Amino acid sequence: MTDYRKLWSDLGMDLEKHDRLTSALPLIYEEVYLQQPERPQAMEYFDLVVAEIHSLRIVELVEHRRRGGKVCGAFCVFVPVEIIRAAGAVAVGLCGGSQFWVPDGERVLPRNLCPLIKASVGARLSGTCPYFQSCDLLIGETTCDGKKKAWEVLGEYAPVYVMDLPQMKRPQDLAAWRGEIELFLARIEELTGCRVTPGRLAEEIRLQNRLRQALERLYHTRKADPVPISGKDALLVTQVSFYDDPRRFIDKTEALVAEVEARIASGQGVFPPGAPRILVTGTPMAIPNWKLHHIIETAGAAVVCEETCTGTRFFEHQVDETGRTLEEQLQALAERYLKINCSCFTPNSGRLEDIFRLVEAYQVDGVIYYNLQFCHGYAVEYYTVEKALKEQGIPVMKVETDYSEEDTGQLRTRVEAFLEMLR
Amino acid sequence: MTDYRKLWSDLGMDLEKHDRLTSALPLIYEEVYLQQPERPQAMEYFDLVVAEIHSLRIVELVEHRRRGGKVCGAFCVFVPVEIIRAAGAVAVGLCGGSQFWVPDGERVLPRNLCPLIKASVGARLSGTCPYFQSCDLLIGETTCDGKKKAWEVLGEYAPVYVMDLPQMKRPQDLAAWRGEIELFLARIEELTGCRVTPGRLAEEIRLQNRLRQALERLYHTRKADPVPISGKDALLVTQVSFYDDPRRFIDKTEALVAEVEARIASGQGVFPPGAPRILVTGTPMAIPNWKLHHIIETAGAAVVCEETCTGTRFFEHQVDETGRTLEEQLQALAERYLKINCSCFTPNSGRLEDIFRLVEAYQVDGVIYYNLQFCHGYAVEYYTVEKALKEQGIPVMKVETDYSEEDTGQLRTRVEAFLEMLR
């Protein structure tokens, strides 16, 4: 293993603190991932990505910047990555998923704020995340109060650009969102000094569509019984998609899909046939937040789908590829991204339709509603989701939690009781 | 005292539960308000309004509806009351300020949500608020995640219309807000069956400007030392302005202002000269939420100004009266309302300027930052406000609380320690 300390040091990182962060990960990963039985061979690549999460990809980012390229970090599936890439910049996801960063976030943010926001800001403040350190521009958005206001604080430490996402989905909101995407394009062109052409944008639209389709195909395999891949592994693949080089990611994911499809053909699974099938719905899970999936799957149930931003919300719906002018392409981007059913919209009835559709398609036995603590949007929306599911006789349970391990025992007991009820 | 039980019963209220709610108020009011020394005579009117809060004004609303008029309830200072009134409807503020309603709100909303939202929804669900029961339409807005999503739940119990407030203040956001006001006008015209004319709208713009100016004059008197009126009394006047008939309210407030101005001329005050002068900034205080003011003022300091939605944010800035066409008037309304510096905007630097201006104008010794629990917008913004105030050597303290009395002792101790530091 190469010594990356010089690399990290050049990025202005706090090496000693970073050692503490990275020393814990291999142990957790061993327990959560490597001890799973019957894992697909092709997961080896994703294991490598995690093992080298602060090195291999960072070398690429550093190399890209050395050649004059820019790197943009984003926190949300609403940010149109196609535009960043069409301007020659690299896009990386920055959502913090580790409790390690929370105390640093709490230095500047209130304690009773969502752990994802605190961890993301804390990752920057602590100087222990090489992705943050590699970014020339951070792209925030106005999806929730916590993030919207946290970007103001983060802006004191790094350059931040904020996209104003609409709160409704009427024709005027689509027009406003289209306008935001135009402003975003201009900002990215200014950052990179590179003009986005329809040709380059078409290429990146096709690439991101392929990436989304690869994930869609992977998710499709999870409809089988026995399920050929664990929920933890599928979640990891989605998580990695936010960081990785998209072409390599597509290749590796397609290889995984091929292997997993072969498993289905031979009836091979990672859980026994008939194991309880769980849909997780709610807030996103950023690396290394595998807490809920680990609890569910070590209790004998399979997570077969995630209706979250690190799940279906990320890859469903493709951008129309027929646009030939920038105007048509930006409109197509605006339309595709505004189809995402985030709780930031009011009303957000599309999400309910998604949940019912996924429950059916993935033959789900029970729904676990995952709510990161203090995320008001999803917490309030639980009322509507719970009511609708119960009316249809679909078991549902709400889990509100943070990144700490304090409630793990209690969660395990609750999840086990819920699964017991499904049998 | 007339028996209003028939009136309440006709409004579909839960009389028994309502008795429990109203039985507590006189005792609290006696302690918090009536025991204050040297109160202005003209406060008698406001005492009467509170004593008859669920009767006198409700009789007027019922009478108005009996004549075919409509009543609209709102939760936010962004709702342009002028339009409601120009269509012949009555506007009332509906923000819940009592812990009594919180448990009913928690039946449908998460516990860790702002008490104001839980109390407002709980007031409707419990059938114990005659204002809610008298409303033909509830006007929600998208100021914060909690409210934005709570309207979806509330919408299952009563007709709700939601105004989409922008999250930024760029020219396109002003245009969008102007568009929202046009949609709102159409909805109100549909509700009332009454066309809003420029003449009627001009009249209501002038009336609301007069009301805002009356409050502004009242607040102006609080700049004197000794302060001629308590913060509790001034807060009550603002709170009553959301419920009362505006013409009567203006008369009574102007009478109060005259009396209080005479006090200044004669050097009379409700606190000794030189008593510590506190600016309260942050989240709104709805009736009967007088908790923080009571703690501060019984500890010997005077609250001399509120930079809140039940303070300066409500009445500062007037609507331009020169508009002659509906088009001009709606533009003027959009401009005035978008000047409010709520934490829902990003950035919200105008609020910082407001706070510094008020600290200067009201000769403030210390700032108490009032944050209703789980209000992310103001909670995150504290970082910026605290930093700026400390840089200028202005003492500041954050109070995060809810409607319960559980933390009163602890708050009192903290406030006393803060005041001690100011002397």
mmCIF file of N, CA and C in Angstrom, chain A residues 108-110 112-113 142-146 148-150 152-153 156-157 162 164-165 167-168 170 172-173 180 183 343-348 374 376-377 379-381 383 387 400, chain B residues 108-110 112-113 142-146 148-150 152-153 156-157 162 164-165 167-168 170 172-173 180 183 343-348 374 376-377 379-381 383 387 400:
data_model
loop_
_atom_site.group_PDB
_atom_site.id
_atom_site.type_symbol
_atom_site.label_atom_id
_atom_site.label_comp_id
_atom_site.label_asym_id
_atom_site.label_seq_id
_atom_site.Cartn_x
_atom_site.Cartn_y
_atom_site.Cartn_z
ATOM 1 N N VAL A 108 -20.211 24.428 15.102
ATOM 2 C CA VAL A 108 -20.809 25.595 14.436
ATOM 3 C C VAL A 108 -22.310 25.431 14.178
ATOM 4 N N LEU A 109 -22.831 24.229 14.360
ATOM 5 C CA LEU A 109 -24.250 23.976 14.083
ATOM 6 C C LEU A 109 -24.952 23.494 15.359
ATOM 7 N N PRO A 110 -26.271 23.682 15.428
ATOM 8 C CA PRO A 110 -26.994 23.203 16.618
ATOM 9 C C PRO A 110 -26.921 21.681 16.734
ATOM 10 N N ASN A 112 -29.312 19.669 17.813
ATOM 11 C CA ASN A 112 -30.492 18.969 17.301
ATOM 12 C C ASN A 112 -30.747 19.310 15.833
ATOM 13 N N LEU A 113 -29.778 18.916 15.035
ATOM 14 C CA LEU A 113 -29.873 19.039 13.582
ATOM 15 C C LEU A 113 -29.497 17.665 13.042
ATOM 16 N N THR A 142 -31.343 24.123 -1.673
ATOM 17 C CA THR A 142 -32.283 24.562 -0.634
ATOM 18 C C THR A 142 -33.333 23.485 -0.337
ATOM 19 N N THR A 143 -32.908 22.214 -0.331
ATOM 20 C CA THR A 143 -33.906 21.156 -0.114
ATOM 21 C C THR A 143 -34.532 21.193 1.274
ATOM 22 N N CYS A 144 -33.739 21.485 2.293
ATOM 23 C CA CYS A 144 -34.318 21.513 3.647
ATOM 24 C C CYS A 144 -33.738 22.693 4.414
ATOM 25 N N ASP A 145 -34.429 23.066 5.490
ATOM 26 C CA ASP A 145 -33.991 24.214 6.289
ATOM 27 C C ASP A 145 -32.576 24.024 6.797
ATOM 28 N N GLY A 146 -32.299 22.814 7.282
ATOM 29 C CA GLY A 146 -31.004 22.556 7.885
ATOM 30 C C GLY A 146 -29.876 22.772 6.883
ATOM 31 N N LYS A 148 -30.076 24.304 3.874
ATOM 32 C CA LYS A 148 -30.139 25.672 3.334
ATOM 33 C C LYS A 148 -29.361 26.654 4.214
ATOM 34 N N LYS A 149 -29.534 26.526 5.511
ATOM 35 C CA LYS A 149 -28.852 27.460 6.408
ATOM 36 C C LYS A 149 -27.413 27.025 6.704
ATOM 37 N N ALA A 150 -27.166 25.726 6.670
ATOM 38 C CA ALA A 150 -25.798 25.248 6.949
ATOM 39 C C ALA A 150 -24.822 25.715 5.873
ATOM 40 N N GLU A 152 -24.667 28.528 4.618
ATOM 41 C CA GLU A 152 -24.182 29.866 4.987
ATOM 42 C C GLU A 152 -22.967 29.751 5.908
ATOM 43 N N VAL A 153 -23.045 28.793 6.821
ATOM 44 C CA VAL A 153 -21.926 28.582 7.754
ATOM 45 C C VAL A 153 -20.741 27.978 6.998
ATOM 46 N N GLU A 156 -18.267 30.070 5.010
ATOM 47 C CA GLU A 156 -17.167 30.805 5.632
ATOM 48 C C GLU A 156 -15.860 30.025 5.539
ATOM 49 N N TYR A 157 -15.962 28.757 5.204
ATOM 50 C CA TYR A 157 -14.773 27.903 5.169
ATOM 51 C C TYR A 157 -14.374 27.469 3.767
ATOM 52 N N VAL A 162 -25.174 27.943 -4.183
ATOM 53 C CA VAL A 162 -26.435 27.324 -3.756
ATOM 54 C C VAL A 162 -27.458 27.353 -4.883
ATOM 55 N N ASP A 164 -31.319 27.012 -5.915
ATOM 56 C CA ASP A 164 -32.605 27.178 -5.238
ATOM 57 C C ASP A 164 -33.618 26.208 -5.846
ATOM 58 N N LEU A 165 -33.879 25.139 -5.113
ATOM 59 C CA LEU A 165 -34.825 24.131 -5.599
ATOM 60 C C LEU A 165 -36.246 24.569 -5.262
ATOM 61 N N GLN A 167 -40.259 24.376 -4.215
ATOM 62 C CA GLN A 167 -40.910 23.621 -3.150
ATOM 63 C C GLN A 167 -42.232 23.011 -3.615
ATOM 64 N N MET A 168 -42.576 23.302 -4.864
ATOM 65 C CA MET A 168 -43.771 22.698 -5.459
ATOM 66 C C MET A 168 -43.387 22.224 -6.862
ATOM 67 N N ARG A 170 -45.421 22.796 -9.850
ATOM 68 C CA ARG A 170 -46.342 23.366 -10.831
ATOM 69 C C ARG A 170 -45.541 23.795 -12.063
ATOM 70 N N GLN A 172 -44.908 26.668 -13.228
ATOM 71 C CA GLN A 172 -44.014 27.789 -12.936
ATOM 72 C C GLN A 172 -42.794 27.348 -12.120
ATOM 73 N N ASP A 173 -42.961 26.265 -11.358
ATOM 74 C CA ASP A 173 -41.813 25.772 -10.589
ATOM 75 C C ASP A 173 -40.814 25.062 -11.493
ATOM 76 N N GLU A 180 -32.818 27.953 -12.694
ATOM 77 C CA GLU A 180 -31.726 27.652 -11.756
ATOM 78 C C GLU A 180 -30.620 26.853 -12.447
ATOM 79 N N LEU A 183 -28.540 29.141 -14.498
ATOM 80 C CA LEU A 183 -27.593 29.885 -13.658
ATOM 81 C C LEU A 183 -26.435 28.988 -13.231
ATOM 82 N N SER A 343 -39.259 14.849 0.018
ATOM 83 C CA SER A 343 -40.241 15.418 0.946
ATOM 84 C C SER A 343 -40.151 16.943 0.993
ATOM 85 N N CYS A 344 -39.176 17.531 0.313
ATOM 86 C CA CYS A 344 -39.091 18.993 0.303
ATOM 87 C C CYS A 344 -40.225 19.597 -0.523
ATOM 88 N N PHE A 345 -40.912 18.781 -1.308
ATOM 89 C CA PHE A 345 -42.027 19.291 -2.100
ATOM 90 C C PHE A 345 -43.337 19.191 -1.320
ATOM 91 N N THR A 346 -44.203 20.139 -1.585
ATOM 92 C CA THR A 346 -45.545 20.060 -1.027
ATOM 93 C C THR A 346 -46.560 20.344 -2.116
ATOM 94 N N PRO A 347 -47.491 19.464 -2.402
ATOM 95 C CA PRO A 347 -47.545 18.118 -1.817
ATOM 96 C C PRO A 347 -46.499 17.231 -2.454
ATOM 97 N N ASN A 348 -46.345 16.024 -1.895
ATOM 98 C CA ASN A 348 -45.352 15.083 -2.423
ATOM 99 C C ASN A 348 -46.009 13.721 -2.631
ATOM 100 N N PHE A 374 -34.276 14.599 13.402
ATOM 101 C CA PHE A 374 -34.475 16.036 13.163
ATOM 102 C C PHE A 374 -34.666 16.382 11.684
ATOM 103 N N HIS A 376 -37.197 17.126 9.468
ATOM 104 C CA HIS A 376 -38.633 17.395 9.618
ATOM 105 C C HIS A 376 -39.447 16.912 8.424
ATOM 106 N N GLY A 377 -38.895 17.099 7.217
ATOM 107 C CA GLY A 377 -39.661 16.775 6.016
ATOM 108 C C GLY A 377 -40.135 15.328 6.020
ATOM 109 N N ALA A 379 -39.973 13.241 8.533
ATOM 110 C CA ALA A 379 -40.643 12.903 9.796
ATOM 111 C C ALA A 379 -42.132 13.241 9.723
ATOM 112 N N VAL A 380 -42.441 14.414 9.185
ATOM 113 C CA VAL A 380 -43.862 14.789 9.101
ATOM 114 C C VAL A 380 -44.573 13.934 8.055
ATOM 115 N N GLU A 381 -43.873 13.634 6.960
ATOM 116 C CA GLU A 381 -44.497 12.853 5.888
ATOM 117 C C GLU A 381 -44.824 11.426 6.334
ATOM 118 N N TYR A 383 -46.601 10.484 8.680
ATOM 119 C CA TYR A 383 -48.034 10.411 8.993
ATOM 120 C C TYR A 383 -48.826 9.924 7.781
ATOM 121 N N LYS A 387 -50.313 6.013 7.270
ATOM 122 C CA LYS A 387 -51.762 5.875 7.133
ATOM 123 C C LYS A 387 -52.111 5.106 5.847
ATOM 124 N N GLU A 400 -36.311 6.235 13.892
ATOM 125 C CA GLU A 400 -35.682 7.556 13.891
ATOM 126 C C GLU A 400 -34.365 7.422 14.616
ATOM 127 N N VAL B 108 -50.502 13.630 15.439
ATOM 128 C CA VAL B 108 -50.298 13.497 13.990
ATOM 129 C C VAL B 108 -48.927 14.002 13.526
ATOM 130 N N LEU B 109 -48.218 14.685 14.403
ATOM 131 C CA LEU B 109 -46.916 15.262 14.023
ATOM 132 C C LEU B 109 -45.819 14.679 14.918
ATOM 133 N N PRO B 110 -44.563 14.694 14.424
ATOM 134 C CA PRO B 110 -43.480 14.174 15.265
ATOM 135 C C PRO B 110 -43.296 15.033 16.515
ATOM 136 N N ASN B 112 -40.445 15.813 18.004
ATOM 137 C CA ASN B 112 -39.370 16.815 17.902
ATOM 138 C C ASN B 112 -39.611 17.752 16.720
ATOM 139 N N LEU B 113 -40.697 18.475 16.839
ATOM 140 C CA LEU B 113 -41.048 19.518 15.889
ATOM 141 C C LEU B 113 -41.363 20.746 16.739
ATOM 142 N N THR B 142 -44.811 28.262 2.847
ATOM 143 C CA THR B 142 -43.679 27.331 2.825
ATOM 144 C C THR B 142 -42.446 27.920 3.523
ATOM 145 N N THR B 143 -42.666 28.645 4.614
ATOM 146 C CA THR B 143 -41.510 29.282 5.269
ATOM 147 C C THR B 143 -40.518 28.284 5.837
ATOM 148 N N CYS B 144 -41.010 27.198 6.432
ATOM 149 C CA CYS B 144 -40.071 26.234 7.017
ATOM 150 C C CYS B 144 -40.554 24.825 6.720
ATOM 151 N N ASP B 145 -39.655 23.861 6.840
ATOM 152 C CA ASP B 145 -39.992 22.469 6.548
ATOM 153 C C ASP B 145 -41.164 21.998 7.405
ATOM 154 N N GLY B 146 -41.105 22.345 8.686
ATOM 155 C CA GLY B 146 -42.135 21.869 9.605
ATOM 156 C C GLY B 146 -43.514 22.345 9.195
ATOM 157 N N LYS B 148 -44.405 23.725 6.244
ATOM 158 C CA LYS B 148 -44.705 23.294 4.872
ATOM 159 C C LYS B 148 -45.325 21.897 4.849
ATOM 160 N N LYS B 149 -44.776 20.990 5.638
ATOM 161 C CA LYS B 149 -45.288 19.623 5.627
ATOM 162 C C LYS B 149 -46.502 19.471 6.542
ATOM 163 N N ALA B 150 -46.567 20.276 7.595
ATOM 164 C CA ALA B 150 -47.713 20.163 8.523
ATOM 165 C C ALA B 150 -49.010 20.558 7.832
ATOM 166 N N GLU B 152 -49.935 19.741 5.003
ATOM 167 C CA GLU B 152 -50.471 18.554 4.324
ATOM 168 C C GLU B 152 -51.332 17.743 5.290
ATOM 169 N N VAL B 153 -50.857 17.646 6.533
ATOM 170 C CA VAL B 153 -51.613 16.908 7.549
ATOM 171 C C VAL B 153 -52.869 17.701 7.921
ATOM 172 N N GLU B 156 -56.088 17.565 5.906
ATOM 173 C CA GLU B 156 -57.058 16.469 6.018
ATOM 174 C C GLU B 156 -58.204 16.838 6.945
ATOM 175 N N TYR B 157 -58.022 17.913 7.685
ATOM 176 C CA TYR B 157 -59.033 18.300 8.667
ATOM 177 C C TYR B 157 -59.750 19.596 8.325
ATOM 178 N N VAL B 162 -51.928 26.928 0.265
ATOM 179 C CA VAL B 162 -50.524 27.174 0.620
ATOM 180 C C VAL B 162 -49.882 28.172 -0.338
ATOM 181 N N ASP B 164 -46.480 29.701 -1.786
ATOM 182 C CA ASP B 164 -45.083 29.277 -1.908
ATOM 183 C C ASP B 164 -44.170 30.494 -1.800
ATOM 184 N N LEU B 165 -43.555 30.637 -0.644
ATOM 185 C CA LEU B 165 -42.654 31.767 -0.417
ATOM 186 C C LEU B 165 -41.272 31.443 -0.985
ATOM 187 N N GLN B 167 -37.155 31.337 -1.401
ATOM 188 C CA GLN B 167 -36.111 31.092 -0.398
ATOM 189 C C GLN B 167 -34.920 32.014 -0.593
ATOM 190 N N MET B 168 -35.002 32.823 -1.623
ATOM 191 C CA MET B 168 -33.955 33.822 -1.851
ATOM 192 C C MET B 168 -34.648 35.142 -2.176
ATOM 193 N N ARG B 170 -33.670 37.354 -4.904
ATOM 194 C CA ARG B 170 -33.170 37.891 -6.164
ATOM 195 C C ARG B 170 -34.347 38.456 -6.969
ATOM 196 N N GLN B 172 -35.690 37.454 -9.665
ATOM 197 C CA GLN B 172 -36.617 36.407 -10.092
ATOM 198 C C GLN B 172 -37.468 35.894 -8.932
ATOM 199 N N ASP B 173 -36.946 35.998 -7.706
ATOM 200 C CA ASP B 173 -37.727 35.554 -6.555
ATOM 201 C C ASP B 173 -38.837 36.558 -6.244
ATOM 202 N N GLU B 180 -47.170 34.538 -6.837
ATOM 203 C CA GLU B 180 -47.886 33.861 -5.750
ATOM 204 C C GLU B 180 -49.014 34.728 -5.207
ATOM 205 N N LEU B 183 -51.915 34.574 -7.535
ATOM 206 C CA LEU B 183 -52.668 33.327 -7.349
ATOM 207 C C LEU B 183 -53.506 33.392 -6.081
ATOM 208 N N SER B 343 -35.509 33.898 8.609
ATOM 209 C CA SER B 343 -34.390 32.966 8.424
ATOM 210 C C SER B 343 -34.665 31.966 7.310
ATOM 211 N N CYS B 344 -35.879 31.981 6.760
ATOM 212 C CA CYS B 344 -36.161 31.063 5.645
ATOM 213 C C CYS B 344 -35.425 31.486 4.381
ATOM 214 N N PHE B 345 -34.899 32.680 4.360
ATOM 215 C CA PHE B 345 -34.141 33.125 3.185
ATOM 216 C C PHE B 345 -32.657 32.775 3.333
ATOM 217 N N THR B 346 -32.051 32.511 2.195
ATOM 218 C CA THR B 346 -30.599 32.317 2.185
ATOM 219 C C THR B 346 -29.992 33.120 1.047
ATOM 220 N N PRO B 347 -29.083 34.026 1.299
ATOM 221 C CA PRO B 347 -28.664 34.435 2.638
ATOM 222 C C PRO B 347 -29.723 35.335 3.275
ATOM 223 N N ASN B 348 -29.531 35.622 4.554
ATOM 224 C CA ASN B 348 -30.482 36.482 5.263
ATOM 225 C C ASN B 348 -29.733 37.587 5.990
ATOM 226 N N PHE B 374 -36.290 23.051 17.900
ATOM 227 C CA PHE B 374 -36.379 22.370 16.604
ATOM 228 C C PHE B 374 -36.674 23.307 15.441
ATOM 229 N N HIS B 376 -35.031 24.924 12.884
ATOM 230 C CA HIS B 376 -33.676 24.849 12.337
ATOM 231 C C HIS B 376 -33.188 26.191 11.781
ATOM 232 N N GLY B 377 -34.076 26.897 11.106
ATOM 233 C CA GLY B 377 -33.668 28.142 10.447
ATOM 234 C C GLY B 377 -33.010 29.111 11.424
ATOM 235 N N ALA B 379 -32.126 28.455 14.509
ATOM 236 C CA ALA B 379 -31.076 27.791 15.289
ATOM 237 C C ALA B 379 -29.734 27.849 14.555
ATOM 238 N N VAL B 380 -29.755 27.575 13.253
ATOM 239 C CA VAL B 380 -28.495 27.605 12.506
ATOM 240 C C VAL B 380 -28.008 29.050 12.358
ATOM 241 N N GLU B 381 -28.953 29.970 12.163
ATOM 242 C CA GLU B 381 -28.562 31.377 11.971
ATOM 243 C C GLU B 381 -27.921 31.968 13.222
ATOM 244 N N TYR B 383 -25.426 31.024 14.775
ATOM 245 C CA TYR B 383 -23.971 31.036 14.592
ATOM 246 C C TYR B 383 -23.500 32.390 14.039
ATOM 247 N N LYS B 387 -21.693 35.433 16.332
ATOM 248 C CA LYS B 387 -20.342 35.826 15.931
ATOM 249 C C LYS B 387 -20.264 37.337 15.686
ATOM 250 N N GLU B 400 -33.045 28.220 24.012
ATOM 251 C CA GLU B 400 -33.827 27.305 23.177
ATOM 252 C C GLU B 400 -34.845 26.644 24.082
#
